[in-house]
XYZ file of N, CA, C and O in Angstrom:
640
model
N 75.769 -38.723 -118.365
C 76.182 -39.319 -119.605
C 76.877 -38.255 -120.442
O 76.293 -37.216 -120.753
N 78.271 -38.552 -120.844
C 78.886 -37.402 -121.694
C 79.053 -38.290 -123.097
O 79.764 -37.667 -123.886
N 78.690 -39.313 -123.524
C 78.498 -39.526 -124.775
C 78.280 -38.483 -125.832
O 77.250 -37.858 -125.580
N 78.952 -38.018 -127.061
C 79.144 -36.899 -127.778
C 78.761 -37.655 -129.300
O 79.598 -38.425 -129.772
N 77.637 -37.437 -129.945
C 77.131 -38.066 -131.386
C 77.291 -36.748 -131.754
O 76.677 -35.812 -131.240
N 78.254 -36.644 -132.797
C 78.729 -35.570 -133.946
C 77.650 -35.815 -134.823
O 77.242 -36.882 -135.281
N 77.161 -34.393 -135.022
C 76.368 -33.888 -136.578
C 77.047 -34.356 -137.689
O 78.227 -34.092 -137.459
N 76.980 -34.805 -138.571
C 77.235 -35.621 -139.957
C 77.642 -34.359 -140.597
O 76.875 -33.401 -140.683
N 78.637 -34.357 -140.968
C 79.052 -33.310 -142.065
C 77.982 -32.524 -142.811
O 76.955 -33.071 -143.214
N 78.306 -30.909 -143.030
C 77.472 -30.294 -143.586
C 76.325 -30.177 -143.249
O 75.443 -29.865 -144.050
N 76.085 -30.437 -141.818
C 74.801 -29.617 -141.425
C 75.452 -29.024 -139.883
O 76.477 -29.369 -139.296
N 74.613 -28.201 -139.584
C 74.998 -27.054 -138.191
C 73.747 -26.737 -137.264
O 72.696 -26.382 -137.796
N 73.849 -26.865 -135.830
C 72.772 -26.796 -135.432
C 72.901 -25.754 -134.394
O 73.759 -25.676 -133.514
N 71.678 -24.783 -134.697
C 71.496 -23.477 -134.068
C 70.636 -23.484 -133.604
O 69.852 -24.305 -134.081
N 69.955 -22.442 -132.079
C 69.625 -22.456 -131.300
C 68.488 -21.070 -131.632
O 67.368 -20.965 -131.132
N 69.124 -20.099 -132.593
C 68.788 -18.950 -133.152
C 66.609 -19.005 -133.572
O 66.001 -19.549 -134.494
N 66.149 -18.236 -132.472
C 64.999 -18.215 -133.392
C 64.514 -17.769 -134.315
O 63.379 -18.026 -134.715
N 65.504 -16.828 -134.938
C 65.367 -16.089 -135.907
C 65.863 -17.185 -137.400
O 65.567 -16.799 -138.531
N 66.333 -18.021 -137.267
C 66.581 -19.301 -138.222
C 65.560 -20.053 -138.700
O 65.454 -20.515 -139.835
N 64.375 -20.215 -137.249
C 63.425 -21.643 -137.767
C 62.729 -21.135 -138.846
O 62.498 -19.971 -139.174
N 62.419 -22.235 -139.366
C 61.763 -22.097 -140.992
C 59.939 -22.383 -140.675
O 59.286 -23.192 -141.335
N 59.373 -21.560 -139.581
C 58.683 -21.435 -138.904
C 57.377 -22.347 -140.035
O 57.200 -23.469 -139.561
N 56.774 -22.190 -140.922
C 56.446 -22.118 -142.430
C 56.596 -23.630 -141.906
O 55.751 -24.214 -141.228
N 57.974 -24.225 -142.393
C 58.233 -25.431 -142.546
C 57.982 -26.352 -141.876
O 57.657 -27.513 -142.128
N 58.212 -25.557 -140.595
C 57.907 -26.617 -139.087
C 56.451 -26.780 -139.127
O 55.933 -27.896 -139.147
N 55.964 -25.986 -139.135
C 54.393 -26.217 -139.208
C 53.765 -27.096 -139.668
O 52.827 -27.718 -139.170
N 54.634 -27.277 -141.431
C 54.203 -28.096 -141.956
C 54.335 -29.229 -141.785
O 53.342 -29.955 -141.828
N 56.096 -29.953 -141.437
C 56.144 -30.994 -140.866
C 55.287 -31.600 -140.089
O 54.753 -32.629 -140.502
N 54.969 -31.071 -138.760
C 54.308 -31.126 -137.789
C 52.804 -31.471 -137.792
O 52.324 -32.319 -137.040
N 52.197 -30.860 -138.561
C 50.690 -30.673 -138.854
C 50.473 -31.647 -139.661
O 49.455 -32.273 -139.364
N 51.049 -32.045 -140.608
C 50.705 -33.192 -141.768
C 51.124 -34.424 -141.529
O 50.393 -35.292 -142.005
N 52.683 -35.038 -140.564
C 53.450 -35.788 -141.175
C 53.838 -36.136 -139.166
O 54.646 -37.065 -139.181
N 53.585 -35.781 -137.832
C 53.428 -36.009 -136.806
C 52.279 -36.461 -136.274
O 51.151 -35.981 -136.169
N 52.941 -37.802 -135.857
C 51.255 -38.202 -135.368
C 50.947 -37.117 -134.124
O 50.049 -36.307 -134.353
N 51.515 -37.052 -133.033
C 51.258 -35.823 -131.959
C 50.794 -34.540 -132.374
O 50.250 -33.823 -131.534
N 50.928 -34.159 -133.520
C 50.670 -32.935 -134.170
C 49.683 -33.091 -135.192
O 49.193 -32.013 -135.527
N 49.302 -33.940 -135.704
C 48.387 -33.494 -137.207
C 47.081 -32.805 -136.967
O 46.194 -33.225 -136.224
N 47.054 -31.751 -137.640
C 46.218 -30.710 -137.729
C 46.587 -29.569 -136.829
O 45.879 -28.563 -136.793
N 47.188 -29.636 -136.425
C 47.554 -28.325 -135.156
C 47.603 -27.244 -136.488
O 48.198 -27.396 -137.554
N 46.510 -25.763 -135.895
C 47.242 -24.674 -136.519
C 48.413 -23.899 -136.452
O 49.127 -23.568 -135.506
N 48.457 -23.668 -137.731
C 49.764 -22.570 -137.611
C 50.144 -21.383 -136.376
O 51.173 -21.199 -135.725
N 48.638 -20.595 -136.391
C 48.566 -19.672 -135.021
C 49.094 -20.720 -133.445
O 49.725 -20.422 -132.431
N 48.579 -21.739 -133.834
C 49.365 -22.311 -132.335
C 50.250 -23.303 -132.243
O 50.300 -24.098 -131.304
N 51.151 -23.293 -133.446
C 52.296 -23.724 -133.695
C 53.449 -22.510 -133.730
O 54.662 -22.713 -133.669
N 52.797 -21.195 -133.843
C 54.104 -19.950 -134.265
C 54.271 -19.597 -132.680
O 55.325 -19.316 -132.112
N 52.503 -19.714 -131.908
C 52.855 -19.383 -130.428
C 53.974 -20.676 -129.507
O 54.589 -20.389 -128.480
N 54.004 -21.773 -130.037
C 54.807 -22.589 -129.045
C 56.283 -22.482 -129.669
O 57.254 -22.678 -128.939
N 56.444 -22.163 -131.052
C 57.600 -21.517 -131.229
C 58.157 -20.235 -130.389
O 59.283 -19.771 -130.574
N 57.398 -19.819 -129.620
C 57.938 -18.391 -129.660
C 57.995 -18.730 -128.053
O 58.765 -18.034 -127.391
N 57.369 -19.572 -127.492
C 57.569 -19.618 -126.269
C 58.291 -20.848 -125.908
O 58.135 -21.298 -124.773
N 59.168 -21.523 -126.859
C 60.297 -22.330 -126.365
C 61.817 -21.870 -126.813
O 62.176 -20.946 -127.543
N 62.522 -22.800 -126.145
C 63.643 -22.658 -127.005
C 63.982 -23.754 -128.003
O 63.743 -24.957 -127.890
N 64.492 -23.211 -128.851
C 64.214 -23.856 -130.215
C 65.459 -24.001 -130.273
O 66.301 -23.282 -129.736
N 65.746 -25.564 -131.366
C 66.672 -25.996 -131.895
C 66.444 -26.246 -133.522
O 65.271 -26.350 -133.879
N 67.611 -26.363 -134.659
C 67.429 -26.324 -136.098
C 68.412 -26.708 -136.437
O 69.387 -25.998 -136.190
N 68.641 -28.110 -137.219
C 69.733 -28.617 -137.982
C 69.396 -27.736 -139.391
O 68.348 -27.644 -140.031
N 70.609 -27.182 -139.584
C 70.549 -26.404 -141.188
C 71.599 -27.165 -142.111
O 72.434 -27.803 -141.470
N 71.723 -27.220 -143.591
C 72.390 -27.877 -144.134
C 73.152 -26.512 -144.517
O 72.568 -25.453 -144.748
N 74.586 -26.704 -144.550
C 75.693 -25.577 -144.261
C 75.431 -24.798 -145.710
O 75.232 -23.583 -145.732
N 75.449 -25.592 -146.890
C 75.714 -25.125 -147.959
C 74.173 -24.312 -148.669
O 74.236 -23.588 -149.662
N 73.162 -24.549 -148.096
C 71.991 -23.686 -148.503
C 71.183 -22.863 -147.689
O 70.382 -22.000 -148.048
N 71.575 -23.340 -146.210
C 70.356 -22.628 -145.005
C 69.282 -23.731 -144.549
O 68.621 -23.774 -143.511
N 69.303 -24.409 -145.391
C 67.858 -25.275 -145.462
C 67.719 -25.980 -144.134
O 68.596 -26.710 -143.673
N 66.324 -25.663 -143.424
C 66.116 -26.685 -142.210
C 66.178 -27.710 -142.374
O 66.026 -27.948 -143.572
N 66.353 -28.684 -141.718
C 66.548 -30.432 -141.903
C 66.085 -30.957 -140.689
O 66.085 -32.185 -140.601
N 65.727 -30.363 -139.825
C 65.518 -31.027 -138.172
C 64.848 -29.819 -137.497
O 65.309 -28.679 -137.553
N 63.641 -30.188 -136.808
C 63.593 -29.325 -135.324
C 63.360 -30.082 -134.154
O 63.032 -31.261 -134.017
N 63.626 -29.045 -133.210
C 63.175 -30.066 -131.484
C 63.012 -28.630 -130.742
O 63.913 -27.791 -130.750
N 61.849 -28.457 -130.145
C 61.900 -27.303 -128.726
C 61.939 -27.979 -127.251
O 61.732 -29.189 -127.156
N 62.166 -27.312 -126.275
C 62.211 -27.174 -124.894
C 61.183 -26.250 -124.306
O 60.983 -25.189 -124.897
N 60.592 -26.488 -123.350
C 59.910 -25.863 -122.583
C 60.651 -26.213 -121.557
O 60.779 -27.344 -121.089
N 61.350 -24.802 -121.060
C 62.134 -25.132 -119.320
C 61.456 -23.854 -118.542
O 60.651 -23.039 -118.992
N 62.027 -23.936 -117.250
C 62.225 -22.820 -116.405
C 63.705 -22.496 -116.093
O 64.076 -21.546 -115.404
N 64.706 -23.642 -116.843
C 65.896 -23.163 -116.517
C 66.742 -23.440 -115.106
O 67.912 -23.323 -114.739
N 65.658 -23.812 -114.610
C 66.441 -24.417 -113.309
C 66.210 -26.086 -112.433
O 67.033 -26.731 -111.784
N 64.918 -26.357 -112.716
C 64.551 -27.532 -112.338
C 63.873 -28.991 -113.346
O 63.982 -30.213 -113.253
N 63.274 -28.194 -114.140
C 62.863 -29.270 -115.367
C 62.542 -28.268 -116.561
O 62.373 -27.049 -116.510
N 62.492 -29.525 -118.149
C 62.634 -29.079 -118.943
C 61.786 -30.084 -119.920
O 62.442 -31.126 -119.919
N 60.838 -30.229 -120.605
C 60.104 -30.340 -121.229
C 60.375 -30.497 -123.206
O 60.121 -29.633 -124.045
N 60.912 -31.796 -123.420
C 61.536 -31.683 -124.643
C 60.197 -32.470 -125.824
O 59.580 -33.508 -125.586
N 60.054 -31.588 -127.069
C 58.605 -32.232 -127.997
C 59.227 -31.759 -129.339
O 60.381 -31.440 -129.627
N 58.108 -31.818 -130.047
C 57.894 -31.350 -131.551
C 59.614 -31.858 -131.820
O 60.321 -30.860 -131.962
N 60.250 -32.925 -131.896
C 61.770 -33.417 -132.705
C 60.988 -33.765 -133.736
O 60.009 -34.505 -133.836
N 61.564 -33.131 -134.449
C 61.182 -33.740 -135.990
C 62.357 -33.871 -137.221
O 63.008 -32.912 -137.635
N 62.455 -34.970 -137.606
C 63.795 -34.795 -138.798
C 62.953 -34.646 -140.232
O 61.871 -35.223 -140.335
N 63.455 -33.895 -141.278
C 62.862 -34.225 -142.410
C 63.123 -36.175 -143.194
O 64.155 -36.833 -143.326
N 62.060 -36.418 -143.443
C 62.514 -37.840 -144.022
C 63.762 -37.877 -145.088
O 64.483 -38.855 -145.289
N 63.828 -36.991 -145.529
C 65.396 -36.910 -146.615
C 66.087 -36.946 -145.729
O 65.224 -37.407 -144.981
N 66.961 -36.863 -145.082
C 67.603 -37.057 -144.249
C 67.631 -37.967 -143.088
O 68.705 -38.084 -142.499
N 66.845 -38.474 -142.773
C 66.773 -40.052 -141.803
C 67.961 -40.816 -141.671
O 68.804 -40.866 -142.567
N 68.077 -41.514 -140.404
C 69.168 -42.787 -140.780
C 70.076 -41.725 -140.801
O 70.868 -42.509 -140.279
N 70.778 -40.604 -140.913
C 72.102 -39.964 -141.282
C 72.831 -39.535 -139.956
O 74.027 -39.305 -139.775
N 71.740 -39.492 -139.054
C 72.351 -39.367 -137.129
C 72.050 -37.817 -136.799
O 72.565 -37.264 -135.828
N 71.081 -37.094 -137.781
C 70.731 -35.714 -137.588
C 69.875 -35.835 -136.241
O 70.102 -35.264 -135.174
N 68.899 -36.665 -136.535
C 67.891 -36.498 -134.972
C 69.046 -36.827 -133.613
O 69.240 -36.106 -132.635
N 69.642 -38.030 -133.912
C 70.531 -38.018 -132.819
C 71.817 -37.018 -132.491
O 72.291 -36.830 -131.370
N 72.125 -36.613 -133.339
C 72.958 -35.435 -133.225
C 72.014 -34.192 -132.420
O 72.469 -33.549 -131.475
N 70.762 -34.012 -132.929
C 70.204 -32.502 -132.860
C 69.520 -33.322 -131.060
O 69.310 -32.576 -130.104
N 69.354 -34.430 -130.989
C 68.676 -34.569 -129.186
C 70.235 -34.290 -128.092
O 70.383 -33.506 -127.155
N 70.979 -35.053 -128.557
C 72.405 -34.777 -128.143
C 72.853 -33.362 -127.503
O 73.169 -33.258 -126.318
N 72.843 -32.010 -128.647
C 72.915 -30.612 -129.016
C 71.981 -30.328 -127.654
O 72.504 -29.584 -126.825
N 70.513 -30.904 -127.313
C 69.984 -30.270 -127.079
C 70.031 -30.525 -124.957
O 69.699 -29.613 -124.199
N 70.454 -31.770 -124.516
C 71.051 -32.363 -124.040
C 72.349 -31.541 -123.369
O 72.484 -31.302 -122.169
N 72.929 -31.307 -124.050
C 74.066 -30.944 -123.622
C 73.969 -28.805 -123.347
O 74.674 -27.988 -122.755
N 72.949 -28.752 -124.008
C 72.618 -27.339 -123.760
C 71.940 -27.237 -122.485
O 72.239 -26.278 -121.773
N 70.863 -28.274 -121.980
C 70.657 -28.255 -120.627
C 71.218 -28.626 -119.739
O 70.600 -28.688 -118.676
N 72.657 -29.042 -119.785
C 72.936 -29.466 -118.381
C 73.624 -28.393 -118.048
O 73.621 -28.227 -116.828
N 74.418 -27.319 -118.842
C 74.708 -26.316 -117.480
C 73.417 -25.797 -116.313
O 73.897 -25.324 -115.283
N 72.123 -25.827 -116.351
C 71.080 -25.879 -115.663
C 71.051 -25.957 -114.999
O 70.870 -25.023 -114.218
N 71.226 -27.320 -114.628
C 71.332 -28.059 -113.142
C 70.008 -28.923 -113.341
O 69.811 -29.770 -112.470
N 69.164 -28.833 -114.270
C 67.916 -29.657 -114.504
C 67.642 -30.971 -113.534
O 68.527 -31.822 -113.623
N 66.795 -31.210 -112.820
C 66.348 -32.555 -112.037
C 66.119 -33.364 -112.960
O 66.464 -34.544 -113.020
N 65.202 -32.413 -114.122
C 65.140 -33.967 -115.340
C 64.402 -33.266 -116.374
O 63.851 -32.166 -116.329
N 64.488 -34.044 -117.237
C 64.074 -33.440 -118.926
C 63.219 -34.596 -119.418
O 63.635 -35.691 -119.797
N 61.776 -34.123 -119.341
C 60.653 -35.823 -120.149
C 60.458 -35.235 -121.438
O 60.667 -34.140 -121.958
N 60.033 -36.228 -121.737
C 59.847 -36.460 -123.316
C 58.614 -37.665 -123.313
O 58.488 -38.377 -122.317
N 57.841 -37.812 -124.344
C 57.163 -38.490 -124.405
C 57.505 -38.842 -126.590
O 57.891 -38.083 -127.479
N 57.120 -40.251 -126.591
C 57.742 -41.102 -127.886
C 56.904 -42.416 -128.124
O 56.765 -43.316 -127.296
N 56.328 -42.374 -129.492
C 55.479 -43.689 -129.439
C 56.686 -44.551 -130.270
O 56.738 -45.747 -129.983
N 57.286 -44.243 -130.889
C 58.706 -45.142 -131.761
C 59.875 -44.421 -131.866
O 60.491 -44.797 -132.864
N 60.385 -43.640 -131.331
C 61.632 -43.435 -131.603
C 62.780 -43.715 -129.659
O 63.590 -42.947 -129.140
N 62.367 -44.858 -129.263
C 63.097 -45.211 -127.990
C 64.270 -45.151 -127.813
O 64.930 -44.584 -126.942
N 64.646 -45.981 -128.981
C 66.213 -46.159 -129.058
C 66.810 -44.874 -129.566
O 67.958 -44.982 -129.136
N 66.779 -44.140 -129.975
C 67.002 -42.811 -130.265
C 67.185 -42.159 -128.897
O 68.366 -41.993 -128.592
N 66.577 -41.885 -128.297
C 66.704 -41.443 -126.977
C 66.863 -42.047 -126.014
O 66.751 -41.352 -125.003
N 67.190 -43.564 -125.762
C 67.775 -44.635 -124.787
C 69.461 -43.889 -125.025
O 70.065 -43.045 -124.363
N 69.786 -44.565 -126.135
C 71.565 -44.156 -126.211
C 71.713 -42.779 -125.913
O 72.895 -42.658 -125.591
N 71.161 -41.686 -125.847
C 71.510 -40.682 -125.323
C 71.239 -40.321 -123.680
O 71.409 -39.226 -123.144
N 70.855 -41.341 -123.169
C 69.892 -41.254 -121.647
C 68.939 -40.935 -120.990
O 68.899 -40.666 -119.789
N 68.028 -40.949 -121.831
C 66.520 -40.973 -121.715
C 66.146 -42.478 -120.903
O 66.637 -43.438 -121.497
N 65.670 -42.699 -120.143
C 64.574 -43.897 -119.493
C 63.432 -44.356 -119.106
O 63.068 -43.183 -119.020
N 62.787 -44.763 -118.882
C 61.242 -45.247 -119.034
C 61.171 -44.623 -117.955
O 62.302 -44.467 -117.494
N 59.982 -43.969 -117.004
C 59.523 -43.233 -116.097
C 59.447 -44.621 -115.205
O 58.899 -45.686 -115.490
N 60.424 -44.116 -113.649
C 60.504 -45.464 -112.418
C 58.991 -45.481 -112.120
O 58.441 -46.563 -111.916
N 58.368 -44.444 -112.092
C 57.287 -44.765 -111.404
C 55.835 -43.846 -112.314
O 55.255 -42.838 -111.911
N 55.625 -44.471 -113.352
C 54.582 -43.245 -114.061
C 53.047 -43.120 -113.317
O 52.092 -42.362 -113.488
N 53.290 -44.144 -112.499
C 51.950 -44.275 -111.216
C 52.254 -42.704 -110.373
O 51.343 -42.010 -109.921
N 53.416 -42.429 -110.310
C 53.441 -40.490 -109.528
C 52.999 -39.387 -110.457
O 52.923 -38.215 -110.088
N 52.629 -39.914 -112.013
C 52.462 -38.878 -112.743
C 50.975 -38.827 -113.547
O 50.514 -39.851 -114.052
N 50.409 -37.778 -113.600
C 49.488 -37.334 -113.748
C 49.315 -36.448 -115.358
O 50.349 -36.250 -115.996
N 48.162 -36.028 -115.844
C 47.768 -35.236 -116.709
C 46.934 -34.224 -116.858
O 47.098 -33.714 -115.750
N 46.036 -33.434 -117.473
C 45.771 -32.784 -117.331
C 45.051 -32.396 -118.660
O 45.215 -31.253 -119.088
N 44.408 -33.117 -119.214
C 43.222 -32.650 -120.338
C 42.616 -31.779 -120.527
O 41.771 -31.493 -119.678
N 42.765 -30.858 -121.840
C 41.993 -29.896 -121.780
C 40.913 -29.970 -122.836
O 41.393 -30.200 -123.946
N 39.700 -29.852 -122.822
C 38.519 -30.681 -124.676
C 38.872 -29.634 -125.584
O 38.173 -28.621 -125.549
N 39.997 -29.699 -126.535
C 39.598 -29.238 -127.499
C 38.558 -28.167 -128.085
O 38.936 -27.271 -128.840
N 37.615 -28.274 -127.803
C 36.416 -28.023 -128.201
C 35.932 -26.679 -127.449
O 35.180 -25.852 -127.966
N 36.387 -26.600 -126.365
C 36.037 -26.184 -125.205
C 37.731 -25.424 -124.261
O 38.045 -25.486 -123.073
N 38.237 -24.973 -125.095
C 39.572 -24.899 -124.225
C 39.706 -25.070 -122.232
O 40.307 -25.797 -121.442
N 38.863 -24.057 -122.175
C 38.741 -23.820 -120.601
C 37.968 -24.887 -119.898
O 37.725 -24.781 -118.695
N 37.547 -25.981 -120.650
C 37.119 -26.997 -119.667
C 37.788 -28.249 -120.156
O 38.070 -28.777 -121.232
N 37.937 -28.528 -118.609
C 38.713 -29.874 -118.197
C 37.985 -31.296 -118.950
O 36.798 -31.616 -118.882
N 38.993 -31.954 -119.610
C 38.073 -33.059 -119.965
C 38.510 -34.736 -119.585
O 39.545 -35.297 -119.945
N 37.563 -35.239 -118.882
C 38.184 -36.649 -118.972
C 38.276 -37.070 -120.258
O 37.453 -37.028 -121.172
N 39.838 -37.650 -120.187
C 39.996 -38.279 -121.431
C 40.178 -40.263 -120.646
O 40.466 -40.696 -119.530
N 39.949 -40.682 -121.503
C 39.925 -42.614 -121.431
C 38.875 -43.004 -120.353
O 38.047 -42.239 -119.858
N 39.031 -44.187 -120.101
C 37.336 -44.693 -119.440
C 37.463 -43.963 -118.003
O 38.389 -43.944 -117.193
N 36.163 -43.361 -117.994
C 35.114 -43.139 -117.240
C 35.215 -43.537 -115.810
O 35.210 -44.752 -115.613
N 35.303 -42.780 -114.800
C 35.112 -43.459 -113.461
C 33.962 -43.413 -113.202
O 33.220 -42.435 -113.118
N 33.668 -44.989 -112.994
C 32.109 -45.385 -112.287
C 31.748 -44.732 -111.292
O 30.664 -44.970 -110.757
């Protein structure tokens, strides 16, 4: 898919980790993500630091307006989470601009495939070529309790 959704005037999106508004993301994330609420900062600065990061900035102040990271290896798959737009900005085509950006940064790769997981934003990532998993019966998880990092936890009902 070479479909191309242009960033909306006056914002710019960088790749730079020295940009994220590390602070900010956190906060987004922790308060205002259902996948995220409560996550600490200490292990929100570590998954910053171990992805590659994306940041819609608004040209005329610096100001973050968007994030999204990757977890790849760069050659076979790539692992896309934490998209977040600020609500001031919604509706303006920043998230779809900044999944687009991010999209098009992995395919020199050669990537087999890039998942994502989304409880409401489908259509957002349908028009860019995202699709429902052919077979999510081949895919598996891997729980870890909270509570307990190093032990495995069943999560949902119980095998008899």
């Amino acid at each position: 898919m070479t479909d191309t959704f242009g960033l909306p005037g006056g914002y710019e999106i960088s790749t730079d980790p020295d940009r994220v508004d590390a602070e900010r993301v956190h906060r987004w994330l922790s308060t205002d993500a259902y996948w995220a609420l409560g996550r600490p900062r200490e292990k929100q600065d570590r998954a910053i630091t171990g992805s590659l990061n994306f940041g819609v900035y608004a040209t005329a102040s610096g100001e973050q307006v968007a994030y999204a990271r990757v977890l790849t290896d760069r050659a076979t798959f790539a692992w896309l989470c934490d998209v977040y737009v600020d609500p001031s900005v919604r509706g303006e085509g920043v998230g779809t601009a900044l999944v687009a950006a991010v999209r098009e940064e992995l395919r020199p790769y050669g990537l087999r495939r890039v998942l994502l997981a989304t409880h409401d934003a489908h259509g957002v990532y349908e028009k860019l070529g995202f699709t429902p998993l052919e077979r999510p019966d081949q895919w598996m998880a891997l729980h870890f309790d909270q509570e307990d990092p190093g032990t495995p936890s069943v999560t949902g009902p119980h095998p008899e």
